[in-house]
Coordinates of C-alpha atoms and ligand atoms in Angstrom, one line a residue:
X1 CA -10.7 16.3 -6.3
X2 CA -11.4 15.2 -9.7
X3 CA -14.2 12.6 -10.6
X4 CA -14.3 9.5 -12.5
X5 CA -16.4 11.2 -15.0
X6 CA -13.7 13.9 -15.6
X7 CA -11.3 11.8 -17.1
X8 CA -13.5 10.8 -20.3
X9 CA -12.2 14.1 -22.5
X10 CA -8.5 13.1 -21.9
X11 CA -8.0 9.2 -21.7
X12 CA -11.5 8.3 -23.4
X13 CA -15.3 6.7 -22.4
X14 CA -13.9 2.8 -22.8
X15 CA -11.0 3.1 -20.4
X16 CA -13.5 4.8 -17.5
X17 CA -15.9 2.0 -18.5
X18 CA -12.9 -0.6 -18.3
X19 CA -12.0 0.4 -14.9
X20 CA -15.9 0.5 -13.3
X21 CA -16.2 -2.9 -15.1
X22 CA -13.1 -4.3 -13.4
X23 CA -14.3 -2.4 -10.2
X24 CA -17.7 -5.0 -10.1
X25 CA -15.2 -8.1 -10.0
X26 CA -13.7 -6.9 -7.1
X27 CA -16.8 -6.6 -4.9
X28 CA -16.5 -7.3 -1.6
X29 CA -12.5 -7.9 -1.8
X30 CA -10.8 -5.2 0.1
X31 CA -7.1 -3.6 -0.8
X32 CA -4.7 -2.3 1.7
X33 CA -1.7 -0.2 0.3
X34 CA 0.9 0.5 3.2
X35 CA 4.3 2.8 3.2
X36 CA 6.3 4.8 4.9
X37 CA 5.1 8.5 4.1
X38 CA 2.1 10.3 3.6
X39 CA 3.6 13.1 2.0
X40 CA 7.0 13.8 -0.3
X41 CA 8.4 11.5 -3.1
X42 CA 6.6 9.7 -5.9
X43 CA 5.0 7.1 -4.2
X44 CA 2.8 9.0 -1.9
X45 CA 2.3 11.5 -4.5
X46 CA 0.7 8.2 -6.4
X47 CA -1.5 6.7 -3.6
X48 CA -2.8 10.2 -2.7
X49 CA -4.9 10.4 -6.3
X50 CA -4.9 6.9 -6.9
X51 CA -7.3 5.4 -3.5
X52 CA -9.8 8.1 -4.1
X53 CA -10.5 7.1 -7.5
X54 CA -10.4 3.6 -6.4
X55 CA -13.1 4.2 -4.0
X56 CA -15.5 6.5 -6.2
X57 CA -15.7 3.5 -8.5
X58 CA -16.1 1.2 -5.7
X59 CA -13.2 -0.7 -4.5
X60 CA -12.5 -1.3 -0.9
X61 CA -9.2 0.1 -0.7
X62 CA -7.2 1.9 2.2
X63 CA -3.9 3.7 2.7
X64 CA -1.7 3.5 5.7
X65 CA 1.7 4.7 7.0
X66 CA 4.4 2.8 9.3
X67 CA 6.1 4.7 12.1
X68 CA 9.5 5.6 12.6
X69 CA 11.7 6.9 14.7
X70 CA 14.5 9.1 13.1
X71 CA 17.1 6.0 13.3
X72 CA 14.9 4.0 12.0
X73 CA 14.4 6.1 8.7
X74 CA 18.4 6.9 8.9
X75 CA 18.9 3.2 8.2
X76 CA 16.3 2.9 5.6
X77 CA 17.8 5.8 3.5
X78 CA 21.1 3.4 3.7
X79 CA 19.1 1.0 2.4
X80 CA 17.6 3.5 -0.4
X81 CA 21.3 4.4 -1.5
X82 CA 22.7 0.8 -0.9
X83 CA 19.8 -0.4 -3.4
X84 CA 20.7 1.7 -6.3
X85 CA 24.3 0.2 -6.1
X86 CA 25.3 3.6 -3.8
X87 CA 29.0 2.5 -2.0
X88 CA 27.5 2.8 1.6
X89 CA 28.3 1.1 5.0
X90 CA 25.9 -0.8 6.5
X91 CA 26.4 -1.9 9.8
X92 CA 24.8 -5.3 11.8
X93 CA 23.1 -2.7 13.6
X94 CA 21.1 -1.1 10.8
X95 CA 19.5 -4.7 10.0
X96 CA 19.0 -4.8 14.0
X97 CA 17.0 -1.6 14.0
X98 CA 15.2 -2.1 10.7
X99 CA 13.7 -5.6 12.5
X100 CA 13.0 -3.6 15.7
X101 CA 10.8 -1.0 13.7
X102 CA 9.2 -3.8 12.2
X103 CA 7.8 -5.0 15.0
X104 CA 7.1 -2.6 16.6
X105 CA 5.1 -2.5 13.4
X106 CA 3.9 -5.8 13.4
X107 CA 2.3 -5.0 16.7
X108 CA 0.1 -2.2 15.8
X109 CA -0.8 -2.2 12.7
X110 CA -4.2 -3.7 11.8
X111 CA -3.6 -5.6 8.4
X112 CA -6.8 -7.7 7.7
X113 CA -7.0 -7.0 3.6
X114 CA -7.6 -9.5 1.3
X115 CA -4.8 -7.8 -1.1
X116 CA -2.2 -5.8 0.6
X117 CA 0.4 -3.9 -1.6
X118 CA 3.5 -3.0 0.5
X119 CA 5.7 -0.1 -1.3
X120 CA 9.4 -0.3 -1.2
X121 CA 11.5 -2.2 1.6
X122 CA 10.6 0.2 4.6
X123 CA 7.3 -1.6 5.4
X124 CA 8.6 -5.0 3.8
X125 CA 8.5 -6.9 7.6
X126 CA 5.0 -6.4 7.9
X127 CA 4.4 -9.9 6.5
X128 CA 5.1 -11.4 9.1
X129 CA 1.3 -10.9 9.9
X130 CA 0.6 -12.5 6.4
X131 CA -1.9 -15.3 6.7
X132 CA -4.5 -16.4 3.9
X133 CA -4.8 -13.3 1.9
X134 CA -2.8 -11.6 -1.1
X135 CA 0.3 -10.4 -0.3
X136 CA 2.4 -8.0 -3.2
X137 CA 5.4 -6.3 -2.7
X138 CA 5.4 -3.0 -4.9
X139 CA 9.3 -2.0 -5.5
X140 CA 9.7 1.6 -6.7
X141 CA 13.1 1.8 -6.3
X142 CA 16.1 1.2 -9.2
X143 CA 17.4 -2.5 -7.9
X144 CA 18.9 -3.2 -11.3
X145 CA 22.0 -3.4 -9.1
X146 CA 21.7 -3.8 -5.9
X147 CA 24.3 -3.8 -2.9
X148 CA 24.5 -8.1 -2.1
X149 CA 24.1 -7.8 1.7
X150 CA 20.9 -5.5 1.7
X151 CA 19.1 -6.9 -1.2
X152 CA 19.6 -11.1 0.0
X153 CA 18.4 -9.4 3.7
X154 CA 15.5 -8.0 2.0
X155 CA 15.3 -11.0 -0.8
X156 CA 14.0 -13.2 2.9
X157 CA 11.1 -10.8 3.7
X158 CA 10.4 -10.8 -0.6
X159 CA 10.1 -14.2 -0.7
X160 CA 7.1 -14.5 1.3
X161 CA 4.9 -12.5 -0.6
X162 CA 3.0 -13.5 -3.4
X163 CA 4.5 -11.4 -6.0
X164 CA 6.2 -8.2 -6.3
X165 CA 5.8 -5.3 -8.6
X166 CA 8.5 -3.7 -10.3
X167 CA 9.4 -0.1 -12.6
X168 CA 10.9 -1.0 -15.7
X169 CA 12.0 -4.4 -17.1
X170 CA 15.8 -3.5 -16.3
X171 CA 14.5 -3.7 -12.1
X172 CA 13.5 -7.5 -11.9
X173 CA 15.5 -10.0 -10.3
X174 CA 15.4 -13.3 -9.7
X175 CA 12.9 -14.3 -7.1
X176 CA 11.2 -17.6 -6.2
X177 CA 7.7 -15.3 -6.5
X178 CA 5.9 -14.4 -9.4
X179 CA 6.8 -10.6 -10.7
X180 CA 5.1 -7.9 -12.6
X181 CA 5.9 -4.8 -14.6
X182 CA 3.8 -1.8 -13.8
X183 CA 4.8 1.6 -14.3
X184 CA 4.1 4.1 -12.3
X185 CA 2.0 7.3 -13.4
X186 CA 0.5 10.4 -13.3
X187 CA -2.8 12.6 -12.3
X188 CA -3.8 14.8 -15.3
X189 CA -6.4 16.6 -13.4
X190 CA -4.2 16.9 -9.9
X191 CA -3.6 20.1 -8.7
X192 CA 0.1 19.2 -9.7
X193 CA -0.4 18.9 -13.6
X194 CA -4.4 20.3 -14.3
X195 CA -3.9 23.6 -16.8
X196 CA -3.2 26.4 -15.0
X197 CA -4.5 30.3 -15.8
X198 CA -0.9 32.5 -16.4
X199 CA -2.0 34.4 -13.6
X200 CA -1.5 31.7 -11.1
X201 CA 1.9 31.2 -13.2
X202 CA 3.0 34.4 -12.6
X203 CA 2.1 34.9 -9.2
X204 CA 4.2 32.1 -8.2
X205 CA 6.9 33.4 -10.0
X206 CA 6.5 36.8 -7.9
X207 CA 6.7 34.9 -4.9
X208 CA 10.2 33.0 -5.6
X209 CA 11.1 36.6 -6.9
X210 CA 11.3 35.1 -10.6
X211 CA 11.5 37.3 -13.8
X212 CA 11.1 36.0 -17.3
X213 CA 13.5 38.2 -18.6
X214 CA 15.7 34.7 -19.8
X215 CA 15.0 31.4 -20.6
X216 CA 13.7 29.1 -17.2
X217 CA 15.7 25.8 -17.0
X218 CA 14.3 23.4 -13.6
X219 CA 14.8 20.6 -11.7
X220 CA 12.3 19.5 -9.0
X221 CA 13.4 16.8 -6.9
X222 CA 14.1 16.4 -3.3
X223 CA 17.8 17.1 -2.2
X224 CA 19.2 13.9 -2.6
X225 CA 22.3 13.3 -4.0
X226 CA 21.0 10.5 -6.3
X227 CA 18.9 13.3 -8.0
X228 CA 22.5 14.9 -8.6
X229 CA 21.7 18.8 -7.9
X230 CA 25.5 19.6 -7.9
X231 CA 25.8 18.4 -11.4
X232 CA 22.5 20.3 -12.6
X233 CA 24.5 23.2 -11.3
X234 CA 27.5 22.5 -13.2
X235 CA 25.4 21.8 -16.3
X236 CA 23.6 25.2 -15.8
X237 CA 27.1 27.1 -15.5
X238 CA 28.3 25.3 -19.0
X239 CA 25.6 27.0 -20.3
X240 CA 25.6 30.2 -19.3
X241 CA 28.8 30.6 -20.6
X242 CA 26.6 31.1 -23.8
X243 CA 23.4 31.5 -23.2
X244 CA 22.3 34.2 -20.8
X245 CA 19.8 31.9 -18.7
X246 CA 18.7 31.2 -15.3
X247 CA 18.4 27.9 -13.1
X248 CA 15.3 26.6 -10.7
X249 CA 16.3 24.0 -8.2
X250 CA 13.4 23.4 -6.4
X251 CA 12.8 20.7 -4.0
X252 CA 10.9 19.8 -0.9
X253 CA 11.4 17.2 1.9
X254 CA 10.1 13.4 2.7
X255 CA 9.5 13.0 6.6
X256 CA 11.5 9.4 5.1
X257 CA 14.3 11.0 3.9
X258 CA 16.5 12.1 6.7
X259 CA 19.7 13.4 4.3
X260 CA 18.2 16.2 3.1
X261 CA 19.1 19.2 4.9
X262 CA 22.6 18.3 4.7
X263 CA 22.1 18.0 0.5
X264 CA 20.8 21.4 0.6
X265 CA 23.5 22.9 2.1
X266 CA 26.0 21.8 -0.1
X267 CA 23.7 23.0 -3.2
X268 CA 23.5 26.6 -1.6
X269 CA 27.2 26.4 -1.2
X270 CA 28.1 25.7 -4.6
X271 CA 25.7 28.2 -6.1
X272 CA 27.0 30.5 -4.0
X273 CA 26.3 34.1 -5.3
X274 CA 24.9 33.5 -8.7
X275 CA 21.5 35.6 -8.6
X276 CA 19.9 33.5 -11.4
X277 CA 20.6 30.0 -9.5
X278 CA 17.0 29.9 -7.4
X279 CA 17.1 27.3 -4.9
X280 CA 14.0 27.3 -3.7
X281 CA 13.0 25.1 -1.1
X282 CA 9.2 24.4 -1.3
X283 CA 6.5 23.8 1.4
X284 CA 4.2 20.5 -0.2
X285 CA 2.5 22.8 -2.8
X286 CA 1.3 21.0 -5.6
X287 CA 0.1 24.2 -8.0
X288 CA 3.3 26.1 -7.0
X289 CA 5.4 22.7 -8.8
X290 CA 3.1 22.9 -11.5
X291 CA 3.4 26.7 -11.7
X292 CA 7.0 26.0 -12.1
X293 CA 7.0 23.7 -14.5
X294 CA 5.0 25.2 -16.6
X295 CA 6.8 28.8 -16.3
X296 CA 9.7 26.4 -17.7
X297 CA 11.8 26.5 -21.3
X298 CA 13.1 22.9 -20.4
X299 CA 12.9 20.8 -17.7
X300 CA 16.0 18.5 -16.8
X301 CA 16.1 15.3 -14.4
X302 CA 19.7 15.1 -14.0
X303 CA 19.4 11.8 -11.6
X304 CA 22.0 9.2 -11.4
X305 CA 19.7 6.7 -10.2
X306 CA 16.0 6.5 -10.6
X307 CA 13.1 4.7 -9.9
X308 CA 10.8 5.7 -12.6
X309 CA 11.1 9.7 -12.4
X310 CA 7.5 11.0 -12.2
X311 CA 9.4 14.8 -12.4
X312 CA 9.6 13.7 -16.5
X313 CA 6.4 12.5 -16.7
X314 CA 5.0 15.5 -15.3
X315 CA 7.1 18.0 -17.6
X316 CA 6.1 15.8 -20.3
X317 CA 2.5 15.9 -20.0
X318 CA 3.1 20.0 -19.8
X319 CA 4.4 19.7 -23.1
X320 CA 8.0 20.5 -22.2
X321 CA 11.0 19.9 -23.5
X322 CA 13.1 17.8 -21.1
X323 CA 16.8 16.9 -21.0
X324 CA 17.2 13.7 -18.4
X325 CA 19.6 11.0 -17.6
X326 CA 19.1 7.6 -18.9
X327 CA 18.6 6.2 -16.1
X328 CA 15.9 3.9 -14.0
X329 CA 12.3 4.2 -15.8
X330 CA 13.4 7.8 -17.6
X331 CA 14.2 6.1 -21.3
X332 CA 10.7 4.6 -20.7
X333 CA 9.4 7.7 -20.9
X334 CA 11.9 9.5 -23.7
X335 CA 13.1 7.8 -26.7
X336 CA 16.1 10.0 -27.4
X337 CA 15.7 12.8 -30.0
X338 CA 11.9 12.0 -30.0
X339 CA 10.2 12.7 -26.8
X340 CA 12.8 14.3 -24.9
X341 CA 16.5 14.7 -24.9
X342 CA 18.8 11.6 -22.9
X343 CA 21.9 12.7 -21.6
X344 CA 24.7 10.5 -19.4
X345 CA 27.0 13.5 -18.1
X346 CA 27.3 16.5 -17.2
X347 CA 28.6 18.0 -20.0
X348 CA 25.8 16.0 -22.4
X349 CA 23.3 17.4 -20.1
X350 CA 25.0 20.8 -20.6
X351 CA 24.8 20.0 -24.6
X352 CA 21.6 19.2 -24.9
X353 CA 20.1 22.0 -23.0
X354 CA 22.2 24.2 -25.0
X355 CA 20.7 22.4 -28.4
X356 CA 17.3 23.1 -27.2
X357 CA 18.0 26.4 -26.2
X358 CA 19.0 27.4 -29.8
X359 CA 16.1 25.2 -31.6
X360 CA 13.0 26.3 -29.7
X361 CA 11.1 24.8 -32.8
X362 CA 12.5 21.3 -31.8
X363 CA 12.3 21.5 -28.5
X364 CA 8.7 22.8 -28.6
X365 CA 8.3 19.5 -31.2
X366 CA 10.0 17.4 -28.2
X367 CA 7.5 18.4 -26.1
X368 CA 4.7 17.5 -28.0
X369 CA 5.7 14.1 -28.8
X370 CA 6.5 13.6 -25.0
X371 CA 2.9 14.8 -24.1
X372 CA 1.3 12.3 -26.4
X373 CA 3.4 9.3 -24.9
X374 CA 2.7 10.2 -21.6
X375 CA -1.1 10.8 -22.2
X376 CA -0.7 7.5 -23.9
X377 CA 1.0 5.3 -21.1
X378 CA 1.4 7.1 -17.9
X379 CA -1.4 8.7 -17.1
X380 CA -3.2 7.2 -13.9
X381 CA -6.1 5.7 -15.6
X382 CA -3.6 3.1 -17.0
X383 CA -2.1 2.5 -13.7
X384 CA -5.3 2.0 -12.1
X385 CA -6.3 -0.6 -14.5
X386 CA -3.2 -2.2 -14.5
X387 CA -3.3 -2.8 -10.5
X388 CA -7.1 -3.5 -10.7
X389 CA -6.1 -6.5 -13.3
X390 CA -3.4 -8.0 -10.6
X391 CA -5.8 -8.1 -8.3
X392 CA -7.9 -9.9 -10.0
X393 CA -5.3 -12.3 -11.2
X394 CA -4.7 -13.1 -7.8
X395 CA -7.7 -13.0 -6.1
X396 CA -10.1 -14.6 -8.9
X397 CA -8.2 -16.3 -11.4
X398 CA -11.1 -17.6 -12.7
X399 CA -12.7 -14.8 -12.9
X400 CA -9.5 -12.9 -15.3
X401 CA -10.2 -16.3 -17.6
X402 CA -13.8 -15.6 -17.9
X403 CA -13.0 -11.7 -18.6
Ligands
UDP1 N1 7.8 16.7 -5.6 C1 7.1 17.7 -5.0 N2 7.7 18.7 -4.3 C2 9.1 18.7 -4.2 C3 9.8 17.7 -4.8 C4 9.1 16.7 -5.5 O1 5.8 17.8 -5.0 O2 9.6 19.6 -3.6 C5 7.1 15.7 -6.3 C6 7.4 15.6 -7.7 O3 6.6 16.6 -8.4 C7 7.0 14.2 -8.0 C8 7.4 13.5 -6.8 O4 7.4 14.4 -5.7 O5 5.6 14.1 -8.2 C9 8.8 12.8 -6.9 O6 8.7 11.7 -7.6 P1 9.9 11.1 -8.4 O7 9.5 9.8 -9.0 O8 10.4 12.1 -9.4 O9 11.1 10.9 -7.4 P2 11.2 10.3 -5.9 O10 11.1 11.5 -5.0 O11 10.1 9.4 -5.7 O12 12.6 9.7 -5.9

């Protein structure tokens, strides 16, 4: 894994001297993050980079996991869809499981941090076993318009902490706590977006059985409906009608994300026996994503709902042309006709792919502009700082004063 050190040539000496200087103000202050997967999905693809860093410039921080069961994760996917305003049916029985998990939780979990950053509702009980120390509840999720009955449940766990963390300024809501906009971000020296020799390109290419023979359009996302992989399929078939091209769907699982098997199924089905739709369903590799990406003429994120979209982010910073709904935290990352292509349908994704399809020069300019944003905002760096500043803020406010 990357060092400190390595980040100088991309993001700059002050910001690595920024971050060990905030570092000293947190001595002897420790920093628990807790959620509900270790691998899969954006958030534990963020804490993975983000708490060695942390430590190599010497915070105290640690990473743990809740448990459970399958019903348990059922009922928190609900959630999930209910949250981004999803028409789903929750039952008295789901809230009756969620508090069972939770303490169950509650009863073996250690949680003696003096800041401790709970992602997304599935952990959100856990502070129950808050007592004199910092407590910040880190949404990732797309609550601009919530389902009532799950978000006022959830609103009496939220109100306990002592401030929550949201995407994008569209996500807030109106809470009795303090709240905080921080964007998620990405790794520019992971394994999932370093630069990559063509070899390794190609090889992975050879594996999915791949040619290059015609332009590469993909979506990585898990099977999840919200991540709309039917309509990417009907937007690819718009397009072939005139451009002779071929689709990647490629997509992994979350051990939290118990509908995926069942999304997968119906993707197969509607791509049926079209030899340049490649559904590929990939084991948790980070340089085969990257491989794909970068093997890539556009990258599209056809989500309906989305919490910020580190997919984009990721195309982005590989200089890609990207066509994406305007959803959740993606116009954050593309303004339209700038730094990427924003579409709202099917048939505007199917436009806009086909625009960039026959003005490689603009979609190669696209690309570019989208690599400079991200390097400029989104890269981890940022993030780190940015988290490293609320703790301070909570734990020493005299301290940010004399800063
Ligand atoms: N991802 C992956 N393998 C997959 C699917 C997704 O590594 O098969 C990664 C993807 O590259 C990104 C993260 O998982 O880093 C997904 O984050 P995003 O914000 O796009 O969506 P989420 O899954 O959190 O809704």
């Amino acid at each position: 894994m990357a060092t400190i050190e390595e980040y100088i040539p991309i993001v700059g000496q002050a910001v690595v001297d920024d971050l060990r200087l905030l570092a000293t103000r947190l001595q002897g202050k420790s920093i628990l993050n807790v959620n509900s997967t270790s691998v899969g999905g954006g958030v534990a693809e963020i804490l993975t980079r983000m708490l060695p860093l942390l430590q190599e410039i010497g915070v105290s921080a640690r990473w743990d996991v809740i448990k459970g069961g399958n019903q348990f994760f059922e009922v928190t996917k609900k959630f999930h869809n209910a949250l981004h305003g999803r028409p789903t049916e929750i039952t008295a029985k789901d809230f009756d499981v969620f508090i069972e998990t939770g303490r169950a939780n509650i009863a073996e979990m250690q949680i003696d941090a003096d800041a401790v950053f709970i992602h997304d509702p599935q952990p959100i009980a856990l502070i129950q076993k808050k007592k004199d120390n910092n407590w910040i509840w880190r949404c990732h999720i797309d609550v601009s318009n919530p389902n009532r009955e799950v978000w006022d449940f959830l609103r009496g766990f939220i109100s306990q902490y002592d401030a929550a963390i949201f995407s994008a300024p569209q996500f807030s809501q109106e809470l009795s706590i303090r709240q905080f906009l921080i964007s998620p971000s990405i790794d520019p020296l992971s394994d999932k977006n370093r630069e990559l020799p063509e070899s390794t390109i190609d090889k992975v290419l050879e594996k999915y059985g791949i040619e290059r023979d015609k332009p590469i359009i993909t979506q990585i996302s898990r099977f999840d409906r919200l991540k709309d992989p039917i309509g990417v399929i009907e937007a690819y078939k718009k397009v072939k009608r005139y451009h002779d091209c071929q689709l990647i769907l490629a997509g992994g699982g979350a051990s939290d994300d118990p509908e995926g098997i069942q999304v997968l199924e119906e993707v197969r089905n509607r791509a049926a026996d079209d030899k340049d739709i490649h559904i590929l369903l990939l084991p948790h590799n980070d340089i085969e994503v990257n491989a794909l990406q970068r093997a890539s003429d556009i990258i599209l994120q056809k989500s309906l709902k989305e919490g910020f979209g580190l997919t984009v982010a990721e195309a982005l910073w590989k200089g890609k042309p990207v066509v994406a709904s305007n959803v959740g935290g993606i116009p954050l990352q593309i303004t339209h006709k700038y730094s990427g292509l924003l579409c709202y349908s099917v048939d505007g994704a199917a436009f806009a792919i086909k625009q960039l399809l026959n003005s490689p020069e603009y979609a190669r300019k696209l690309g570019e502009n989208g690599r400079e944003h991200i390097k400029n905002n989104y890269l981890l760096t940022r993030h780190i700082r940015d988290y490293l500043l609320l703790y301070l803020s909570l734990i020493h406010q005299q301290d940010i004063v004399y800063l």
